[in-house]
Amino acid sequence: MSSAIEPAIRLEVADAIATITLDRPEALNALTIPMKRQLVAAFETARIDRTVRAVILTGAGRAFCAGQDLRERLDPAAPSLGEELRDHYNPIIRAMRALPQPIIGAINGVAAGAGASLAFACDLRIAADTASFVLAFGRLGLVPDSGATWTLPRLVGPAKAAELALLDEPLSAAEALRLGLVTSVVTADALPGEARAVANRLATAAPAAVAETKRLMAAGQASDLETALAAEAEAQDRLGRSTDHDEGLAAFVEKRPPRFTGG
Ligand code: LHQ
């Protein structure tokens, strides 16, 4: 299935993978209000599609996303920045973090401002060697937003996060790899194939286990050890009664790859 969601978000579903493309290359995929609404809608479409086991988020053209469309902000009728965040950005980040399926950010070029925040909200990131991350908020007299104050310190540690946020220096793909912010760096030509390969691996994993892993890893960031231990036991109890767990055990004994069905 392929559908063009107006105005500049593309959603394609094929072989259990939903690919969401920010598609406004002439403005480096800078985000307008209609795009943000459609991005939330695209994640919702992926969420309720039971055939979708993994999501790829990427950008068309030479950039991943240049963040907020700054020209749109010049409109005197533009909402206040607080409204903009509460009504348009925060719902995207919530949708991404609450999505049961894992999201792979295929970072094909520069990710700036809220574009970097989108990349940080993915579960895994793969970068083209031409990609870079730049917070860019400070030079506009703003704080990092769209979850970046929460995600970035958790991804790279507080010291590096402070450096990136306060100095606004671009972080290269190579440096992002060294920090563990991205899983791998490939050429721009190889990026779509590499993203699909990782998505395929996730699409053949047990979906409930993947969803619970994503949920528990996030919850673990904000809880104490006892709470995490209890949450793991509760989830494992449920997963232990699933047919996918039976299949995993059977596959081990029969020395074959498991075929998970989501049961
Ligand atoms: C753009 C943009 C853009 C419009 C490139 N808007 N057109 C902010 C406020 C509101 C609410 C809440 O949160 C936020 C969060 C944020 O996202 S703040 C950060 C906003 N983003 C930026 O400050 C990044 C601005 N862009 C840049 O610094 C550069 O364009 C980068 C470093 C991304 C890329 O540089 P270049 O490769 O040299 O490309 P370029 O600057 O020549 O851009 C190409 C075109 O894209 C150009 O249009 P033109 O018609 O002149 O060819 C740019 O105007 C347009 N573009 N970013 N954010």
Short mmCIF file of C-alpha atoms and ligand atoms in Angstrom, two decimals:
data_model
loop_
_atom_site.label_atom_id
_atom_site.label_comp_id
_atom_site.label_asym_id
_atom_site.label_seq_id
_atom_site.Cartn_x
_atom_site.Cartn_y
_atom_site.Cartn_z
CA MET A 1 0.00 0.00 0.00
CA SER A 2 1.21 3.52 -0.73
CA SER A 3 -0.52 6.76 0.10
CA ALA A 4 0.47 10.38 -0.27
CA ILE A 5 -0.62 12.28 2.82
CA GLU A 6 -0.88 15.97 1.97
CA PRO A 7 1.07 18.11 2.07
CA ALA A 8 4.56 16.73 2.54
CA ILE A 9 4.55 13.48 4.47
CA ARG A 10 4.64 10.18 2.57
CA LEU A 11 3.61 6.89 4.14
CA GLU A 12 4.35 3.61 2.40
CA VAL A 13 3.63 0.19 3.85
CA ALA A 14 5.29 -2.87 2.34
CA ASP A 15 6.48 -6.19 3.73
CA ALA A 16 5.53 -5.35 7.34
CA ILE A 17 7.51 -2.08 7.25
CA ALA A 18 5.97 1.40 7.25
CA THR A 19 8.24 4.07 5.80
CA ILE A 20 7.38 7.64 6.71
CA THR A 21 9.20 10.22 4.59
CA LEU A 22 9.39 13.93 5.34
CA ASP A 23 8.99 15.12 1.78
CA ARG A 24 9.63 18.80 1.35
CA PRO A 25 13.20 18.71 0.04
CA GLU A 26 13.22 22.27 -1.33
CA ALA A 27 13.10 23.54 2.31
CA LEU A 28 15.21 20.68 3.73
CA ASN A 29 11.98 19.11 5.04
CA ALA A 30 11.40 22.01 7.47
CA LEU A 31 8.21 21.36 9.40
CA THR A 32 5.00 23.31 8.85
CA ILE A 33 1.86 22.94 10.96
CA PRO A 34 0.05 20.78 8.34
CA MET A 35 3.14 18.53 8.12
CA LYS A 36 3.20 18.09 11.89
CA ARG A 37 -0.49 17.12 11.90
CA GLN A 38 0.10 14.65 9.10
CA LEU A 39 3.13 13.21 10.85
CA VAL A 40 1.00 12.40 13.90
CA ALA A 41 -1.60 10.88 11.55
CA ALA A 42 1.05 8.77 9.83
CA PHE A 43 2.27 7.33 13.15
CA GLU A 44 -1.35 6.62 14.12
CA THR A 45 -1.93 4.83 10.80
CA ALA A 46 1.16 2.71 11.46
CA ARG A 47 0.08 2.04 15.06
CA ILE A 48 -3.30 0.59 14.13
CA ASP A 49 -2.05 -1.37 11.10
CA ARG A 50 -1.51 -4.86 12.48
CA THR A 51 0.64 -5.79 9.49
CA VAL A 52 3.24 -3.15 10.44
CA ARG A 53 6.08 -4.52 12.59
CA ALA A 54 8.65 -1.72 12.17
CA VAL A 55 8.69 1.91 11.06
CA ILE A 56 11.39 3.83 9.20
CA LEU A 57 11.44 7.64 9.48
CA THR A 58 13.54 9.43 6.87
CA GLY A 59 13.78 12.58 4.78
CA ALA A 60 13.57 13.19 1.05
CA GLY A 61 16.49 14.87 -0.68
CA ARG A 62 19.74 15.91 0.99
CA ALA A 63 18.39 16.65 4.50
CA PHE A 64 16.64 14.64 7.19
CA CYS A 65 14.81 17.66 8.61
CA ALA A 66 15.80 21.31 9.22
CA GLY A 67 13.36 21.61 12.14
CA GLN A 68 10.69 24.23 12.43
CA ASP A 69 9.90 26.10 9.20
CA LEU A 70 11.25 29.47 10.25
CA ARG A 71 9.41 31.33 7.50
CA GLU A 72 6.09 30.07 8.89
CA ARG A 73 7.03 31.68 12.22
CA LEU A 74 7.08 35.12 10.54
CA ASP A 75 3.30 34.98 10.03
CA PRO A 76 1.76 37.32 12.61
CA ALA A 77 -1.05 34.77 13.02
CA ALA A 78 1.40 32.01 13.99
CA PRO A 79 0.63 30.44 17.38
CA SER A 80 2.83 31.26 20.37
CA LEU A 81 5.80 28.94 20.75
CA GLY A 82 4.21 27.31 23.80
CA GLU A 83 1.07 26.55 21.79
CA GLU A 84 3.16 25.35 18.88
CA LEU A 85 4.90 22.85 21.13
CA ARG A 86 1.86 21.74 23.09
CA ASP A 87 -0.42 21.44 20.04
CA HIS A 88 1.93 20.28 17.29
CA TYR A 89 5.36 19.02 18.40
CA ASN A 90 4.67 17.27 21.68
CA PRO A 91 1.96 15.06 20.10
CA ILE A 92 4.52 13.84 17.53
CA ILE A 93 7.04 12.90 20.22
CA ARG A 94 4.35 11.22 22.35
CA ALA A 95 3.11 9.28 19.31
CA MET A 96 6.66 8.11 18.56
CA ARG A 97 7.48 7.04 22.11
CA ALA A 98 4.07 5.36 22.62
CA LEU A 99 4.22 3.53 19.28
CA PRO A 100 4.41 -0.22 19.98
CA GLN A 101 6.45 -0.79 16.84
CA PRO A 102 10.12 0.26 16.85
CA ILE A 103 11.12 3.32 14.82
CA ILE A 104 14.37 3.40 12.89
CA GLY A 105 15.56 6.88 11.99
CA ALA A 106 17.30 6.73 8.61
CA ILE A 107 19.16 10.01 8.99
CA ASN A 108 19.96 10.87 5.39
CA GLY A 109 21.36 14.38 5.95
CA VAL A 110 21.31 17.27 8.37
CA ALA A 111 18.94 17.00 11.34
CA ALA A 112 18.55 20.47 12.86
CA GLY A 113 16.47 21.85 15.73
CA ALA A 114 13.23 19.92 16.06
CA GLY A 115 14.52 17.74 13.21
CA ALA A 116 17.29 16.57 15.54
CA SER A 117 14.67 16.05 18.25
CA LEU A 118 12.73 13.77 15.87
CA ALA A 119 15.89 11.75 15.26
CA PHE A 120 16.51 11.47 19.02
CA ALA A 121 12.93 10.20 19.56
CA CYS A 122 13.51 7.21 17.26
CA ASP A 123 14.41 3.86 18.84
CA LEU A 124 17.46 3.33 16.62
CA ARG A 125 19.28 5.65 14.25
CA ILE A 126 21.30 4.80 11.15
CA ALA A 127 23.10 7.66 9.46
CA ALA A 128 24.41 8.48 6.03
CA ASP A 129 28.04 9.59 6.16
CA THR A 130 26.77 13.01 4.99
CA ALA A 131 24.41 13.36 7.98
CA SER A 132 24.91 15.71 10.89
CA PHE A 133 23.01 16.77 13.98
CA VAL A 134 22.80 20.38 15.11
CA LEU A 135 20.58 21.59 17.91
CA ALA A 136 20.33 25.13 16.50
CA PHE A 137 17.90 26.27 19.18
CA GLY A 138 20.34 28.52 21.04
CA ARG A 139 21.12 30.65 18.00
CA LEU A 140 17.38 31.44 17.85
CA GLY A 141 17.36 32.37 21.54
CA LEU A 142 15.40 29.22 22.39
CA VAL A 143 15.82 26.09 24.49
CA PRO A 144 16.02 22.58 22.99
CA ASP A 145 12.48 21.27 22.60
CA SER A 146 10.39 18.44 21.21
CA GLY A 147 11.80 16.18 23.90
CA ALA A 148 15.49 16.89 23.27
CA THR A 149 16.17 17.90 26.89
CA TRP A 150 14.89 14.45 27.89
CA THR A 151 16.16 12.26 25.06
CA LEU A 152 19.61 13.68 24.33
CA PRO A 153 21.15 13.40 27.84
CA ARG A 154 19.86 9.82 28.01
CA LEU A 155 21.38 8.99 24.63
CA VAL A 156 24.81 10.60 24.96
CA GLY A 157 25.11 11.51 28.66
CA PRO A 158 24.62 14.90 30.33
CA ALA A 159 28.09 16.32 29.60
CA LYS A 160 27.95 15.78 25.83
CA ALA A 161 24.30 16.85 25.74
CA ALA A 162 25.18 20.12 27.47
CA GLU A 163 28.02 20.71 25.01
CA LEU A 164 25.77 20.08 22.00
CA ALA A 165 22.93 22.19 23.38
CA LEU A 166 25.00 25.13 24.57
CA LEU A 167 27.55 25.38 21.77
CA ASP A 168 25.23 24.46 18.86
CA GLU A 169 28.18 22.86 17.04
CA PRO A 170 27.19 20.31 14.38
CA LEU A 171 27.85 16.69 15.34
CA SER A 172 29.11 14.65 12.39
CA ALA A 173 27.84 11.16 11.58
CA ALA A 174 31.26 9.73 12.49
CA GLU A 175 31.21 11.43 15.90
CA ALA A 176 27.58 10.34 16.42
CA LEU A 177 28.71 6.75 15.79
CA ARG A 178 31.53 7.10 18.30
CA LEU A 179 29.04 8.37 20.90
CA GLY A 180 26.62 5.52 20.21
CA LEU A 181 23.95 7.97 19.09
CA VAL A 182 23.72 6.11 15.77
CA THR A 183 24.01 2.37 15.26
CA SER A 184 25.90 2.52 11.98
CA VAL A 185 27.07 4.93 9.31
CA VAL A 186 26.83 4.04 5.62
CA THR A 187 26.99 5.92 2.33
CA ALA A 188 23.89 7.91 1.39
CA ASP A 189 23.20 5.44 -1.43
CA ALA A 190 23.36 2.47 0.94
CA LEU A 191 21.18 4.07 3.64
CA PRO A 192 17.69 2.98 2.44
CA GLY A 193 18.87 -0.63 2.05
CA GLU A 194 20.60 -0.64 5.42
CA ALA A 195 17.49 0.84 7.11
CA ARG A 196 15.31 -1.84 5.49
CA ALA A 197 17.71 -4.58 6.59
CA VAL A 198 17.45 -3.44 10.22
CA ALA A 199 13.66 -2.99 9.88
CA ASN A 200 13.40 -6.51 8.44
CA ARG A 201 15.24 -7.93 11.43
CA LEU A 202 12.84 -6.16 13.76
CA ALA A 203 9.85 -7.21 11.63
CA THR A 204 10.70 -10.87 12.14
CA ALA A 205 11.12 -10.52 15.93
CA ALA A 206 8.23 -11.28 18.30
CA PRO A 207 6.13 -8.09 18.13
CA ALA A 208 4.83 -8.14 21.70
CA ALA A 209 8.36 -8.65 23.05
CA VAL A 210 9.64 -5.75 20.93
CA ALA A 211 6.81 -3.48 22.09
CA GLU A 212 7.32 -4.43 25.74
CA THR A 213 11.10 -3.96 25.46
CA LYS A 214 10.58 -0.46 24.07
CA ARG A 215 8.08 0.36 26.84
CA LEU A 216 10.15 -1.08 29.70
CA MET A 217 13.42 0.51 28.56
CA ALA A 218 11.72 3.94 28.58
CA ALA A 219 10.00 3.29 31.90
CA GLY A 220 13.30 2.08 33.39
CA GLN A 221 14.85 5.49 32.71
CA ALA A 222 12.47 7.08 35.17
CA SER A 223 12.04 4.38 37.80
CA ASP A 224 14.02 2.81 40.64
CA LEU A 225 15.42 -0.73 40.48
CA GLU A 226 12.56 -2.31 42.47
CA THR A 227 9.96 -0.78 40.13
CA ALA A 228 11.91 -1.99 37.09
CA LEU A 229 12.25 -5.51 38.51
CA ALA A 230 8.51 -5.66 39.19
CA ALA A 231 7.64 -4.35 35.72
CA GLU A 232 9.96 -6.91 34.08
CA ALA A 233 8.38 -9.77 36.04
CA GLU A 234 4.89 -8.61 35.12
CA ALA A 235 5.71 -8.31 31.41
CA GLN A 236 7.63 -11.59 31.35
CA ASP A 237 4.70 -13.33 32.99
CA ARG A 238 2.43 -12.21 30.15
CA LEU A 239 4.96 -12.93 27.39
CA GLY A 240 5.68 -16.33 28.92
CA ARG A 241 2.10 -17.33 28.12
CA SER A 242 2.33 -16.23 24.46
CA THR A 243 2.45 -18.57 21.50
CA ASP A 244 5.49 -16.61 20.28
CA HIS A 245 7.36 -17.72 23.40
CA ASP A 246 6.30 -21.34 22.71
CA GLU A 247 7.54 -20.89 19.14
CA GLY A 248 10.88 -19.50 20.38
CA LEU A 249 11.39 -22.53 22.63
CA ALA A 250 10.35 -24.96 19.86
CA ALA A 251 12.69 -23.26 17.37
CA PHE A 252 15.60 -23.58 19.82
CA VAL A 253 15.00 -27.27 20.39
CA GLU A 254 14.48 -27.95 16.67
CA LYS A 255 17.57 -25.88 15.77
CA ARG A 256 15.71 -23.63 13.30
CA PRO A 257 14.89 -19.90 13.11
CA PRO A 258 11.66 -18.96 14.94
CA ARG A 259 8.58 -17.91 12.97
CA PHE A 260 6.81 -15.39 15.19
CA THR A 261 3.17 -14.64 14.41
CA GLY A 262 2.35 -12.11 17.10
CA GLY A 263 0.32 -14.56 19.18
C1 LHQ B 1 14.55 26.43 5.65
C2 LHQ B 1 14.87 25.96 6.92
C3 LHQ B 1 13.96 26.18 7.97
C4 LHQ B 1 12.57 27.24 6.47
C5 LHQ B 1 16.53 25.47 5.59
N1 LHQ B 1 12.83 26.84 7.68
N2 LHQ B 1 13.43 27.06 5.43
C6 LHQ B 1 11.29 26.40 16.81
C7 LHQ B 1 10.31 27.43 16.79
C8 LHQ B 1 8.96 27.11 16.99
C9 LHQ B 1 8.49 26.15 17.75
C10 LHQ B 1 9.16 25.17 18.42
O1 LHQ B 1 10.39 24.70 18.11
C11 LHQ B 1 11.26 25.19 17.27
C12 LHQ B 1 12.19 24.16 17.04
C13 LHQ B 1 13.22 24.32 15.98
O2 LHQ B 1 13.22 23.51 15.11
S1 LHQ B 1 14.33 25.57 16.12
C14 LHQ B 1 15.47 25.24 14.82
C15 LHQ B 1 14.93 25.63 13.46
N3 LHQ B 1 15.88 25.24 12.46
C16 LHQ B 1 16.98 25.92 12.22
O3 LHQ B 1 17.34 26.89 12.84
C17 LHQ B 1 17.82 25.44 11.06
C18 LHQ B 1 17.81 26.48 9.95
N4 LHQ B 1 18.57 25.98 8.81
C19 LHQ B 1 19.91 25.97 8.77
O4 LHQ B 1 20.60 26.34 9.68
C20 LHQ B 1 20.52 25.47 7.50
O5 LHQ B 1 19.54 25.53 6.47
C21 LHQ B 1 21.04 24.03 7.62
C22 LHQ B 1 22.27 24.00 8.56
C23 LHQ B 1 19.97 23.09 8.16
C24 LHQ B 1 21.47 23.53 6.22
O6 LHQ B 1 22.31 24.49 5.63
P1 LHQ B 1 22.61 24.44 4.06
O7 LHQ B 1 22.97 23.05 3.70
O8 LHQ B 1 23.61 25.52 3.79
O9 LHQ B 1 21.22 24.74 3.33
P2 LHQ B 1 20.50 26.16 3.16
O10 LHQ B 1 20.61 26.95 4.41
O11 LHQ B 1 20.95 26.81 1.89
O12 LHQ B 1 18.95 25.72 3.01
C25 LHQ B 1 18.39 25.27 1.77
C26 LHQ B 1 16.99 25.81 1.64
O13 LHQ B 1 16.21 25.33 2.74
C27 LHQ B 1 16.98 27.34 1.78
O14 LHQ B 1 15.91 27.84 0.98
P3 LHQ B 1 16.25 28.74 -0.33
O15 LHQ B 1 14.88 29.08 -0.85
O16 LHQ B 1 17.04 29.89 0.14
O17 LHQ B 1 17.02 27.80 -1.22
C28 LHQ B 1 16.63 27.55 3.23
O18 LHQ B 1 16.03 28.79 3.49
C29 LHQ B 1 15.65 26.42 3.46
N5 LHQ B 1 15.59 26.09 4.88
N6 LHQ B 1 16.12 25.36 6.89
N7 LHQ B 1 14.22 25.71 9.23
#
